Short mmCIF file of C-alpha atoms and ligand atoms in Angstrom, two decimals:
data_model
loop_
_atom_site.label_atom_id
_atom_site.label_comp_id
_atom_site.label_asym_id
_atom_site.label_seq_id
_atom_site.Cartn_x
_atom_site.Cartn_y
_atom_site.Cartn_z
CA MET A 1 36.80 -41.55 67.37
CA SER A 2 40.14 -40.03 68.40
CA ASP A 3 41.89 -41.06 71.63
CA LEU A 4 40.01 -39.32 74.41
CA SER A 5 41.89 -40.88 77.31
CA ASN A 6 43.56 -37.56 78.15
CA SER A 7 40.30 -35.59 77.95
CA PRO A 8 38.99 -34.21 81.23
CA VAL A 9 35.78 -35.65 82.65
CA ALA A 10 32.74 -33.64 83.75
CA LEU A 11 29.89 -35.04 85.81
CA VAL A 12 26.79 -32.94 85.09
CA THR A 13 23.75 -33.70 87.20
CA GLY A 14 20.34 -33.26 85.59
CA ALA A 15 21.91 -33.20 82.13
CA SER A 16 19.11 -34.90 80.21
CA ARG A 17 17.15 -31.67 79.63
CA GLY A 18 17.29 -27.89 79.86
CA ILE A 19 20.31 -26.11 81.28
CA GLY A 20 22.16 -29.33 82.15
CA ARG A 21 21.84 -30.65 78.62
CA ALA A 22 23.19 -27.38 77.21
CA ILE A 23 26.14 -27.55 79.64
CA ALA A 24 26.90 -31.14 78.63
CA ALA A 25 26.81 -30.27 74.93
CA ALA A 26 28.93 -27.13 75.33
CA LEU A 27 31.58 -28.92 77.40
CA ALA A 28 31.68 -31.80 74.89
CA GLN A 29 32.33 -29.27 72.13
CA LYS A 30 35.40 -28.19 74.13
CA GLY A 31 36.61 -31.80 74.31
CA TRP A 32 35.30 -32.83 77.73
CA ARG A 33 34.04 -36.35 78.33
CA ILE A 34 30.64 -36.17 80.01
CA VAL A 35 28.65 -38.13 82.56
CA ILE A 36 25.02 -37.28 81.92
CA ASN A 37 23.06 -37.86 85.10
CA TYR A 38 19.27 -37.87 85.00
CA GLN A 39 16.40 -38.98 87.17
CA SER A 40 13.70 -40.56 85.03
CA ASN A 41 13.70 -39.37 81.41
CA ALA A 42 15.92 -41.99 79.71
CA GLU A 43 14.86 -40.86 76.24
CA ALA A 44 15.94 -37.27 76.90
CA ALA A 45 19.22 -38.54 78.41
CA ALA A 46 19.88 -40.57 75.24
CA GLU A 47 19.33 -37.44 73.15
CA ALA A 48 21.75 -35.49 75.34
CA LEU A 49 24.31 -38.27 74.97
CA GLY A 50 23.82 -38.06 71.20
CA LEU A 51 24.78 -34.36 71.34
CA VAL A 52 27.96 -35.22 73.24
CA GLN A 53 28.88 -37.90 70.72
CA SER A 54 28.11 -35.77 67.70
CA ALA A 55 30.48 -33.15 69.16
CA GLY A 56 33.17 -35.83 68.79
CA SER A 57 33.43 -36.62 72.49
CA ALA A 58 32.43 -39.56 74.67
CA GLY A 59 29.97 -39.91 77.49
CA ILE A 60 27.69 -42.13 79.49
CA ALA A 61 24.17 -41.58 80.78
CA VAL A 62 23.59 -42.65 84.38
CA GLN A 63 20.18 -42.71 86.00
CA ALA A 64 20.37 -41.69 89.65
CA ASN A 65 18.20 -39.63 91.95
CA ILE A 66 20.64 -37.20 93.53
CA ALA A 67 18.43 -36.93 96.59
CA ASP A 68 19.16 -40.59 97.41
CA ALA A 69 22.45 -41.53 99.11
CA ALA A 70 22.68 -45.03 97.60
CA GLU A 71 21.93 -43.71 94.10
CA ARG A 72 24.57 -40.98 94.46
CA ALA A 73 27.10 -43.63 95.45
CA ARG A 74 26.18 -45.74 92.40
CA LEU A 75 26.51 -42.66 90.16
CA LEU A 76 30.08 -42.17 91.35
CA ASP A 77 30.90 -45.89 91.10
CA GLU A 78 29.71 -46.01 87.48
CA THR A 79 31.58 -42.79 86.65
CA LEU A 80 34.85 -44.08 88.07
CA GLU A 81 34.39 -47.50 86.51
CA VAL A 82 34.13 -46.01 83.02
CA PHE A 83 36.34 -42.91 83.23
CA GLY A 84 38.45 -43.36 86.37
CA ARG A 85 38.41 -39.67 87.31
CA ILE A 86 36.30 -36.52 87.75
CA ASP A 87 37.72 -33.10 86.81
CA LEU A 88 34.53 -31.05 87.03
CA LEU A 89 31.33 -31.51 89.00
CA VAL A 90 28.36 -29.42 87.84
CA ASN A 91 25.57 -29.53 90.41
CA ASN A 92 22.75 -28.62 88.06
CA ALA A 93 19.87 -31.02 88.81
CA GLY A 94 17.05 -29.25 90.55
CA MET A 95 13.31 -29.06 90.82
CA ALA A 96 10.61 -26.50 91.35
CA PRO A 97 7.91 -27.35 93.89
CA ARG A 98 5.39 -29.73 92.32
CA LYS A 99 2.74 -27.19 93.13
CA ARG A 100 3.25 -23.50 93.82
CA MET A 101 1.59 -22.80 97.17
CA ASP A 102 1.52 -19.72 99.31
CA MET A 103 4.11 -20.13 102.05
CA LEU A 104 1.37 -20.02 104.69
CA GLN A 105 -0.06 -23.23 103.16
CA MET A 106 3.11 -24.96 101.88
CA THR A 107 3.48 -28.55 103.12
CA GLU A 108 6.39 -30.15 104.95
CA ALA A 109 6.43 -32.86 102.27
CA SER A 110 7.08 -30.30 99.54
CA TYR A 111 9.71 -28.57 101.69
CA ASP A 112 11.51 -31.88 102.33
CA GLU A 113 11.40 -32.97 98.69
CA VAL A 114 12.71 -29.69 97.25
CA MET A 115 15.41 -29.33 99.89
CA ALA A 116 16.55 -32.94 99.36
CA VAL A 117 16.92 -32.53 95.58
CA ASN A 118 18.16 -28.94 95.45
CA LEU A 119 20.41 -28.73 98.51
CA LYS A 120 21.00 -31.89 100.55
CA GLY A 121 21.72 -34.08 97.52
CA PRO A 122 24.15 -31.58 95.94
CA PHE A 123 25.87 -31.02 99.29
CA PHE A 124 26.60 -34.69 99.91
CA LEU A 125 27.43 -35.37 96.26
CA THR A 126 29.97 -32.55 96.42
CA GLN A 127 31.35 -33.90 99.69
CA ALA A 128 31.95 -37.30 98.06
CA VAL A 129 33.32 -35.89 94.81
CA ALA A 130 35.60 -33.48 96.69
CA ARG A 131 37.20 -36.42 98.50
CA LEU A 132 37.83 -38.12 95.16
CA MET A 133 39.20 -34.94 93.59
CA ALA A 134 41.47 -34.26 96.55
CA ALA A 135 42.88 -37.79 96.28
CA GLN A 136 43.31 -37.61 92.49
CA ALA A 137 46.98 -37.33 91.57
CA VAL A 138 47.92 -33.94 90.11
CA ASP A 139 48.51 -34.51 86.40
CA ALA A 140 49.60 -31.67 84.11
CA ALA A 141 47.56 -33.24 81.29
CA PHE A 142 44.34 -32.39 83.15
CA PRO A 143 42.97 -29.09 84.49
CA ARG A 144 42.78 -28.57 88.26
CA PRO A 145 39.46 -29.98 89.50
CA LYS A 146 36.53 -27.63 89.95
CA VAL A 147 32.95 -27.54 91.20
CA VAL A 148 30.16 -25.40 89.70
CA ASN A 149 26.82 -25.06 91.45
CA ILE A 150 23.83 -23.89 89.44
CA GLY A 151 22.03 -21.60 91.87
CA SER A 152 19.25 -19.16 91.08
CA MET A 153 18.26 -15.54 91.52
CA SER A 154 15.74 -17.09 93.94
CA ALA A 155 18.64 -17.10 96.41
CA TYR A 156 17.84 -13.44 97.09
CA ILE A 157 14.49 -12.65 95.40
CA SER A 158 11.42 -13.51 97.46
CA SER A 159 8.75 -15.66 95.76
CA THR A 160 6.22 -16.38 98.48
CA SER A 161 4.52 -19.05 96.34
CA ARG A 162 7.67 -21.22 96.33
CA ALA A 163 9.47 -20.49 99.56
CA GLU A 164 11.05 -23.95 99.69
CA TYR A 165 12.74 -23.33 96.31
CA CYS A 166 14.07 -19.93 97.46
CA LEU A 167 15.41 -21.45 100.68
CA SER A 168 17.14 -24.26 98.78
CA LYS A 169 18.84 -21.82 96.41
CA ALA A 170 19.88 -19.50 99.24
CA GLY A 171 21.47 -22.62 100.74
CA ILE A 172 23.36 -23.22 97.50
CA GLY A 173 24.85 -19.75 97.92
CA MET A 174 26.35 -20.68 101.29
CA MET A 175 27.27 -24.17 100.09
CA THR A 176 29.39 -22.55 97.36
CA ARG A 177 31.20 -20.39 99.90
CA LEU A 178 31.74 -23.26 102.32
CA PHE A 179 33.22 -25.64 99.75
CA ALA A 180 35.28 -22.81 98.23
CA ASP A 181 36.81 -22.19 101.64
CA ARG A 182 37.36 -25.85 102.50
CA LEU A 183 38.69 -27.05 99.14
CA ALA A 184 41.11 -24.23 98.29
CA GLU A 185 43.94 -26.09 100.00
CA PHE A 186 43.49 -28.89 97.46
CA GLY A 187 43.59 -26.49 94.52
CA ILE A 188 39.86 -27.04 93.87
CA ASN A 189 37.97 -23.86 92.98
CA VAL A 190 34.22 -23.66 93.55
CA TYR A 191 31.81 -21.35 91.74
CA GLU A 192 28.11 -20.58 91.58
CA VAL A 193 26.43 -19.76 88.29
CA ARG A 194 23.18 -17.98 89.11
CA PRO A 195 20.61 -17.99 86.28
CA GLY A 196 17.71 -15.58 86.02
CA ILE A 197 14.70 -16.67 83.96
CA ILE A 198 15.69 -19.27 81.42
CA GLU A 199 13.43 -20.88 78.84
CA THR A 200 13.28 -24.58 79.80
CA ASP A 201 10.70 -27.18 80.79
CA MET A 202 10.95 -25.88 84.37
CA THR A 203 9.60 -22.46 83.42
CA SER A 204 7.11 -23.60 80.74
CA ALA A 205 4.17 -23.56 83.16
CA VAL A 206 4.77 -19.89 84.02
CA HIS A 207 5.69 -18.67 80.55
CA GLU A 208 2.96 -16.04 80.26
CA LYS A 209 3.65 -14.68 83.74
CA TYR A 210 7.31 -14.14 82.89
CA ASP A 211 6.47 -12.74 79.43
CA ARG A 212 4.52 -10.06 81.27
CA SER A 213 7.36 -9.51 83.75
CA PHE A 214 9.83 -8.88 80.93
CA ALA A 215 7.35 -6.54 79.20
CA ASP A 216 6.97 -4.68 82.51
CA GLY A 217 10.71 -4.02 82.74
CA LEU A 218 11.92 -6.80 85.07
CA ALA A 219 15.33 -7.06 83.41
CA PRO A 220 17.62 -4.53 81.71
CA ILE A 221 18.12 -7.15 78.98
CA ALA A 222 14.42 -7.55 78.32
CA ARG A 223 14.11 -11.14 77.16
CA TRP A 224 14.21 -14.74 78.33
CA GLY A 225 17.62 -16.29 78.89
CA ARG A 226 18.70 -19.37 76.97
CA ALA A 227 20.17 -22.54 78.42
CA GLU A 228 23.15 -22.13 76.09
CA GLU A 229 23.91 -18.77 77.71
CA VAL A 230 24.16 -20.42 81.13
CA ALA A 231 26.34 -23.11 79.60
CA ARG A 232 28.80 -20.52 78.29
CA ALA A 233 29.50 -19.34 81.84
CA VAL A 234 30.23 -22.94 82.88
CA VAL A 235 32.54 -23.38 79.89
CA ALA A 236 34.45 -20.22 80.89
CA ILE A 237 34.99 -21.67 84.37
CA ALA A 238 35.87 -25.11 83.04
CA SER A 239 38.36 -23.53 80.64
CA ASP A 240 40.27 -22.00 83.57
CA TYR A 241 39.49 -18.38 82.77
CA LEU A 242 38.90 -17.63 86.48
CA PRO A 243 41.86 -19.28 88.22
CA TYR A 244 42.21 -16.67 91.00
CA SER A 245 38.49 -16.62 91.87
CA THR A 246 36.72 -19.03 94.15
CA GLY A 247 33.39 -18.82 95.93
CA GLU A 248 32.43 -16.42 93.15
CA VAL A 249 28.87 -15.94 91.87
CA ILE A 250 28.36 -15.35 88.16
CA ASN A 251 24.90 -13.95 87.45
CA VAL A 252 23.47 -15.04 84.09
CA ASP A 253 20.22 -13.12 84.34
CA GLY A 254 20.08 -10.24 81.87
CA GLY A 255 20.91 -7.91 84.77
CA ILE A 256 17.92 -8.76 86.98
CA HIS A 257 20.18 -8.62 90.04
CA LEU A 258 20.93 -4.92 89.51
CA GLN A 259 19.04 -2.63 91.83
CA ARG A 260 17.54 0.16 89.76
CA LEU A 261 15.86 3.49 90.46
P1 LIG B 1 14.49 -28.75 83.86
O1 LIG B 1 14.32 -28.30 82.47
O2 LIG B 1 13.29 -29.07 84.68
O3 LIG B 1 15.48 -30.02 83.89
C1 LIG B 1 15.78 -30.61 85.12
C2 LIG B 1 16.87 -31.65 84.95
O4 LIG B 1 17.22 -32.14 86.26
C3 LIG B 1 16.41 -32.87 84.16
O5 LIG B 1 17.55 -33.36 83.47
C4 LIG B 1 15.97 -33.84 85.25
O6 LIG B 1 16.07 -35.21 84.87
C5 LIG B 1 17.00 -33.53 86.32
N1 LIG B 1 16.57 -33.87 87.67
C6 LIG B 1 15.50 -33.38 88.36
N2 LIG B 1 15.45 -33.94 89.59
C7 LIG B 1 16.50 -34.79 89.68
C8 LIG B 1 16.97 -35.68 90.66
N3 LIG B 1 16.35 -35.80 91.86
N4 LIG B 1 18.08 -36.42 90.42
C9 LIG B 1 18.72 -36.32 89.22
N5 LIG B 1 18.32 -35.51 88.23
C10 LIG B 1 17.21 -34.75 88.46
O7 LIG B 1 15.30 -27.65 84.73
P2 LIG B 1 16.23 -26.44 84.24
O8 LIG B 1 15.38 -25.25 84.03
O9 LIG B 1 17.17 -26.89 83.18
O10 LIG B 1 17.03 -26.17 85.61
C11 LIG B 1 18.33 -26.68 85.84
C12 LIG B 1 18.88 -26.01 87.10
O11 LIG B 1 18.88 -24.60 86.92
C13 LIG B 1 18.04 -26.28 88.36
O12 LIG B 1 18.90 -26.41 89.48
C14 LIG B 1 17.21 -25.02 88.48
O13 LIG B 1 16.80 -24.78 89.81
C15 LIG B 1 18.19 -23.98 87.99
N6 LIG B 1 17.57 -22.76 87.52
C16 LIG B 1 16.71 -22.74 86.47
C17 LIG B 1 16.15 -21.55 86.06
C18 LIG B 1 15.19 -21.45 84.92
O14 LIG B 1 14.64 -20.34 84.70
N7 LIG B 1 14.94 -22.49 84.15
C19 LIG B 1 16.47 -20.36 86.73
C20 LIG B 1 17.35 -20.39 87.79
C21 LIG B 1 17.90 -21.60 88.18
P3 LIG B 1 14.85 -35.99 84.08
O15 LIG B 1 14.94 -35.53 82.64
O16 LIG B 1 15.16 -37.43 84.22
O17 LIG B 1 13.58 -35.58 84.72
#
């Protein structure tokens, strides 16, 4: 393997499967070293690491529940121990409610769990990583540090059978704006990539429902999105193609966000 010591380092949460895995692989193809965080699926994380390595890059897989403060701290310790720096944080890990329930029946336990994984964990991980990035010496060999949050069209589209998910993703929208505002003085840009309906394990249980939605004209681009298409937006950000934009939302949704008559 060539000397990768001058390659930038990306920490991608939830990178064992789905969108996170595609982001890890796409960044590795552009020469980034990758920390693959996952919660429980070690086999899937090993496969994702294999993709990074076969792209000619280096990485590590680190198990850590991002909803847990001690596990987040260990994730950062292990990252710094191996790579010594973080140039890009991709807050991708997320969960749908274990059970879709009408919001008049939804439980506090489901609300707490989804908010902890999708919003509280990413917020405090970003807080900790931002401190590290701000303290990292500016080095012309590395890009300026950045944060990308993977939000969702559920930030603004009502789904009354998963209100807790919608609330968490609306929170990600404001979290992006807050960190963009706070971190600009350190030269750290913050972005939200907002997927529409993407074919992953998360959406497998509602595949037929969304097939019908596409057939009924939900999106101008009338098909499922692919994880690789979300990853391309992250690569564009990581590659510094948006240096004068921060707090920006990039919709990757086949145009679902357009209001149409
Ligand atoms: P997915 O296929 O279900 O994969 C989820 C990934 O997150 C897995 O790698 C999983 O790890 C990890 N993860 C889950 N909870 C975690 C936790 N507490 N700590 C650490 N890692 C955790 O999901 P996806 O469809 O790729 O979604 C990725 C992101 O995109 C999520 O934030 C989701 O809300 C968002 N999104 C998805 C869609 C869509 O249509 N798929 C649309 C809009 C937004 P394990 O493998 O160990 O379980």
